[in-house]
PDB file of N, CA and C in Angstrom:
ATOM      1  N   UNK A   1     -24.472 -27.359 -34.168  1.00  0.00           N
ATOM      2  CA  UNK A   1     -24.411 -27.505 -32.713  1.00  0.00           C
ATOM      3  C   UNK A   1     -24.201 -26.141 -32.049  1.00  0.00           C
ATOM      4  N   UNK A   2     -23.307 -25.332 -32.749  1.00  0.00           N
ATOM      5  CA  UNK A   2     -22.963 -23.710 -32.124  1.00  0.00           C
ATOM      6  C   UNK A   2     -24.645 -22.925 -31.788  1.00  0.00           C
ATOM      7  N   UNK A   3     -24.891 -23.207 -33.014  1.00  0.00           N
ATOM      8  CA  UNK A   3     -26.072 -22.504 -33.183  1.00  0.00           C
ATOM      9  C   UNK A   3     -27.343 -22.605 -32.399  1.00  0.00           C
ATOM     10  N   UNK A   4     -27.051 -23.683 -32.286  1.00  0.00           N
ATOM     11  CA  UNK A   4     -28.402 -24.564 -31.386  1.00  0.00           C
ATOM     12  C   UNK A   4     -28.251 -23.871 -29.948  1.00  0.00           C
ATOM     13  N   UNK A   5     -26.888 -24.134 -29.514  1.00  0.00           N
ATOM     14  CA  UNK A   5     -26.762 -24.190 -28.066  1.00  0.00           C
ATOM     15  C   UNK A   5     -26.981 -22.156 -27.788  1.00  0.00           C
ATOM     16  N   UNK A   6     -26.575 -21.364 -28.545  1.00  0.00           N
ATOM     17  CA  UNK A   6     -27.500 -19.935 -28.851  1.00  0.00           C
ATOM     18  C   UNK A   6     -27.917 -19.943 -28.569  1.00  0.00           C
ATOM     19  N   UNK A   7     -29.027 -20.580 -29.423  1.00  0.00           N
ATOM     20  CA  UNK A   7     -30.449 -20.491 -29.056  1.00  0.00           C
ATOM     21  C   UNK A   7     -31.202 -20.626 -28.490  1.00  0.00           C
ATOM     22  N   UNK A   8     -30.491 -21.706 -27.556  1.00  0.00           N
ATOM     23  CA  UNK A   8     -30.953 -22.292 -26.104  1.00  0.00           C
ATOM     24  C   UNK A   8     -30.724 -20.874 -25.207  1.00  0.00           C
ATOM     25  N   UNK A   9     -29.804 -20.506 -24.687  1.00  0.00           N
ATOM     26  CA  UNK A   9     -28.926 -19.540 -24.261  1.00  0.00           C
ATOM     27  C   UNK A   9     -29.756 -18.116 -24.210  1.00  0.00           C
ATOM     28  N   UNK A  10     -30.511 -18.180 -25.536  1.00  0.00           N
ATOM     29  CA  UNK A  10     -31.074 -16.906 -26.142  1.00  0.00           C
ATOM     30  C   UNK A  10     -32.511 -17.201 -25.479  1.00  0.00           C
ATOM     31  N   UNK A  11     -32.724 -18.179 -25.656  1.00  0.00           N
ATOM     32  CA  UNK A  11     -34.589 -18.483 -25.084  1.00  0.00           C
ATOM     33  C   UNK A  11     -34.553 -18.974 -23.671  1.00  0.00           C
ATOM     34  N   UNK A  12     -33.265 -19.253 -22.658  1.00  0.00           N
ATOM     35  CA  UNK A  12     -33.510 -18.940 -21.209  1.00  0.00           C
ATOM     36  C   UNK A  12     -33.383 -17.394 -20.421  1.00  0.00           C
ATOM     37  N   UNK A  13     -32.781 -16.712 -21.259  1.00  0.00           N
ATOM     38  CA  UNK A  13     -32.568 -15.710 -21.072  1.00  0.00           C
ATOM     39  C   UNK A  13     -33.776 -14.568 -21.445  1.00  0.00           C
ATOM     40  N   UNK A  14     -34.813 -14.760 -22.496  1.00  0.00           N
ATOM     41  CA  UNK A  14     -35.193 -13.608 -23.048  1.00  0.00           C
ATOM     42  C   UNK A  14     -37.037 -14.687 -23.050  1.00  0.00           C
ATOM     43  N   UNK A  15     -36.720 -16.163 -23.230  1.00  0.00           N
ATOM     44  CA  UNK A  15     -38.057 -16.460 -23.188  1.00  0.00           C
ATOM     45  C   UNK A  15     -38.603 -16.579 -24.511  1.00  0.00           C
ATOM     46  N   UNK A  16     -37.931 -16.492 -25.669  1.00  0.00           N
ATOM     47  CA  UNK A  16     -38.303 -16.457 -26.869  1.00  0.00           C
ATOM     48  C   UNK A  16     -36.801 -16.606 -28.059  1.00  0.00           C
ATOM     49  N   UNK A  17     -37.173 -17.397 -29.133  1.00  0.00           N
ATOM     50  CA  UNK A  17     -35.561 -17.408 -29.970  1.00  0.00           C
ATOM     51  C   UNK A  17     -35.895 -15.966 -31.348  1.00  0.00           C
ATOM     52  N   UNK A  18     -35.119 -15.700 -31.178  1.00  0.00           N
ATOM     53  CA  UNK A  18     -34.442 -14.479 -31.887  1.00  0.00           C
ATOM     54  C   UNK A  18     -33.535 -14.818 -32.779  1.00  0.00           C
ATOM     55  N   UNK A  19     -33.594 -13.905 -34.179  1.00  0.00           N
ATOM     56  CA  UNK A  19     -31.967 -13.914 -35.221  1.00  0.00           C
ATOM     57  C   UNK A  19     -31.120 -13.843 -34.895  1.00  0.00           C
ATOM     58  N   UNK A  20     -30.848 -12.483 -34.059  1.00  0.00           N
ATOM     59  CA  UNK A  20     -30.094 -11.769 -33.536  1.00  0.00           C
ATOM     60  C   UNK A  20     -28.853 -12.046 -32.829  1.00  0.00           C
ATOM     61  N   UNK A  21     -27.360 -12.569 -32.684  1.00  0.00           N
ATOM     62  CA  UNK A  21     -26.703 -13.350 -32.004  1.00  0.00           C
ATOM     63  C   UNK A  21     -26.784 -12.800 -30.147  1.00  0.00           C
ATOM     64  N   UNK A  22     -26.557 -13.319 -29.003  1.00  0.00           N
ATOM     65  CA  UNK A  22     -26.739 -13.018 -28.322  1.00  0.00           C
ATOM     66  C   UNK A  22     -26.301 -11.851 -27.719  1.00  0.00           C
ATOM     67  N   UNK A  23     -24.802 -11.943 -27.616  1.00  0.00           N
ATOM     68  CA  UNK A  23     -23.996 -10.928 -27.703  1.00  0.00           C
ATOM     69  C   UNK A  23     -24.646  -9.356 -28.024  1.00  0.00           C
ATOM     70  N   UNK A  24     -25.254  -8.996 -28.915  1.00  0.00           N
ATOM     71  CA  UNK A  24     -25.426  -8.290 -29.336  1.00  0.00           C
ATOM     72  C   UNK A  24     -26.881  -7.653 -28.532  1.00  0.00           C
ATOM     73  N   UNK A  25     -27.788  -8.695 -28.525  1.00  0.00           N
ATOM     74  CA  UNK A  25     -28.608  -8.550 -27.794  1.00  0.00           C
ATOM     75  C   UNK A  25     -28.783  -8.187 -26.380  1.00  0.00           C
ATOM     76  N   UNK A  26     -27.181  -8.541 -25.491  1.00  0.00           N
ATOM     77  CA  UNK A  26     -27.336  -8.407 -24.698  1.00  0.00           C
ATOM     78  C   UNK A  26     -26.803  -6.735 -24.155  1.00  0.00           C
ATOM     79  N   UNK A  27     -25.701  -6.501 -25.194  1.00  0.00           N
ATOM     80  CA  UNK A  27     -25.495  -5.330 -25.203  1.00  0.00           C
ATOM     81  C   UNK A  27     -26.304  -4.015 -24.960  1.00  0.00           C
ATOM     82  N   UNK A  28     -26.682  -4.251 -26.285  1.00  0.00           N
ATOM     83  CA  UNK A  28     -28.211  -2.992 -26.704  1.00  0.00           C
ATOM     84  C   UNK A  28     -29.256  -3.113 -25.237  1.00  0.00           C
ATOM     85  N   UNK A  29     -29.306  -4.493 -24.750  1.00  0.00           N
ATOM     86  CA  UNK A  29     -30.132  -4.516 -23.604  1.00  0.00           C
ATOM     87  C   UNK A  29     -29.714  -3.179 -22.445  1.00  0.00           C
ATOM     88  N   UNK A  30     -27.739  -3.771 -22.330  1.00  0.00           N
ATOM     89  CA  UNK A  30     -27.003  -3.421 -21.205  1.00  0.00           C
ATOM     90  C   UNK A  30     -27.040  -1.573 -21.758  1.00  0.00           C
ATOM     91  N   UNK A  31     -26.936  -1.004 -22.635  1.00  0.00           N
ATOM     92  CA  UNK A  31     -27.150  -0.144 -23.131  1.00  0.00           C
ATOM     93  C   UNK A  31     -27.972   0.834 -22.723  1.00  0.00           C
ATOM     94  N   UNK A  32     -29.371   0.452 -23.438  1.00  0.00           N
ATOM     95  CA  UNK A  32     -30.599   1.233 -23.169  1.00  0.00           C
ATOM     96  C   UNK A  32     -31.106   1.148 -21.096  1.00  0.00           C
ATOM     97  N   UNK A  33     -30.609  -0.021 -20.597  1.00  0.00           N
ATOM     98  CA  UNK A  33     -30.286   0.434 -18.588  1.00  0.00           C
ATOM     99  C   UNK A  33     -29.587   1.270 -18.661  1.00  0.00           C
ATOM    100  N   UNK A  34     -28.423   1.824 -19.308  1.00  0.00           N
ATOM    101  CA  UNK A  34     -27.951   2.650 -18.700  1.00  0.00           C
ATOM    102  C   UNK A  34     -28.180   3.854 -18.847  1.00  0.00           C
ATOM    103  N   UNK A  35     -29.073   3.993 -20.057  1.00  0.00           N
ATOM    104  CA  UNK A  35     -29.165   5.558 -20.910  1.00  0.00           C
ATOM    105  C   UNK A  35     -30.618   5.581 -19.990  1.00  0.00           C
ATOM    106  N   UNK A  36     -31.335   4.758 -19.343  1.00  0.00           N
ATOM    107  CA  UNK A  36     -32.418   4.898 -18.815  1.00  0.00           C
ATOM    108  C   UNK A  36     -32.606   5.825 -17.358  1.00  0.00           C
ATOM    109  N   UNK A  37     -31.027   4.985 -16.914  1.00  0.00           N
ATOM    110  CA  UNK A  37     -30.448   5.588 -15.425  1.00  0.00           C
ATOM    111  C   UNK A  37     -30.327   6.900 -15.794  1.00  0.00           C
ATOM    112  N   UNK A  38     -29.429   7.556 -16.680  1.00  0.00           N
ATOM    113  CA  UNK A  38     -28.770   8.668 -16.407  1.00  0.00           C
ATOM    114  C   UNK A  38     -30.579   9.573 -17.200  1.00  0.00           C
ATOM    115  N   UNK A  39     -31.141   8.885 -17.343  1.00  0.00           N
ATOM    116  CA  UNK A  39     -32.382   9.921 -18.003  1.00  0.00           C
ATOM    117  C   UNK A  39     -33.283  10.142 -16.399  1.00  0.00           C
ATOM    118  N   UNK A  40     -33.083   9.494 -15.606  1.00  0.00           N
ATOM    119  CA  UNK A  40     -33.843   9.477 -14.507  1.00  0.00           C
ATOM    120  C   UNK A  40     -32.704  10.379 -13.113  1.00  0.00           C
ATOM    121  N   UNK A  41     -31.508  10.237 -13.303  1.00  0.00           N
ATOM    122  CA  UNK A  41     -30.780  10.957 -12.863  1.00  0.00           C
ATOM    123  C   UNK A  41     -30.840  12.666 -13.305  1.00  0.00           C
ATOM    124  N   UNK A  42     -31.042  12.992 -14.454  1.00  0.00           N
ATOM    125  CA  UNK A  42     -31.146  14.121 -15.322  1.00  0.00           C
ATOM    126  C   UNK A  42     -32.536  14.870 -14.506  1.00  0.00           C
ATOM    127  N   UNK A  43     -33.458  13.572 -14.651  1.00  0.00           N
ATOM    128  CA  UNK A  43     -34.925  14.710 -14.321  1.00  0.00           C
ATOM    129  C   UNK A  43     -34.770  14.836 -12.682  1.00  0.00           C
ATOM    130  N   UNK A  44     -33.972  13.968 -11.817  1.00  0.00           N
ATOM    131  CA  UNK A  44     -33.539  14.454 -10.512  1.00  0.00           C
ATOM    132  C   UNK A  44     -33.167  15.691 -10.150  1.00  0.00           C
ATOM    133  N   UNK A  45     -32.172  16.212 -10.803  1.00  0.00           N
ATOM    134  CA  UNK A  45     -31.518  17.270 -11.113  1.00  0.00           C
ATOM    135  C   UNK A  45     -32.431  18.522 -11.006  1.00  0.00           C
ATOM    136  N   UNK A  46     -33.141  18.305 -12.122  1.00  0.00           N
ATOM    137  CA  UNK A  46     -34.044  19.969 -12.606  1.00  0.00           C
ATOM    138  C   UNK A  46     -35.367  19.395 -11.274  1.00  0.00           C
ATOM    139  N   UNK A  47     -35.351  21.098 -10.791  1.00  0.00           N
ATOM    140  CA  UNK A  47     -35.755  21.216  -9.584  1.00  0.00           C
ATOM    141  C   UNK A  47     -37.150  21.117  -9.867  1.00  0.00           C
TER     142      UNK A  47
END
């Protein structure tokens, strides 16, 4: 039942079921936005 309801969780969110627990997924998501921001902030910078 844990697992199931995941997976539900995992495929409204992303549109597809994955191994991966969500958590984790959502991280690496929350992650790579932010390393994206400060890469677009960076090329602001240099004139």
């Amino acid at each position: 039942m844990y697992a199931d309801r995941d997976e539900v969780i995992i495929k409204q969110n992303y549109g597809k079921f994955t191994s991966k627990p969500i958590n984790k997924l959502y991280i690496s998501g929350k992650r790579q936005r932010k390393h994206k921001k400060k890469r677009k902030e960076k090329a602001n910078l240099i004139p």
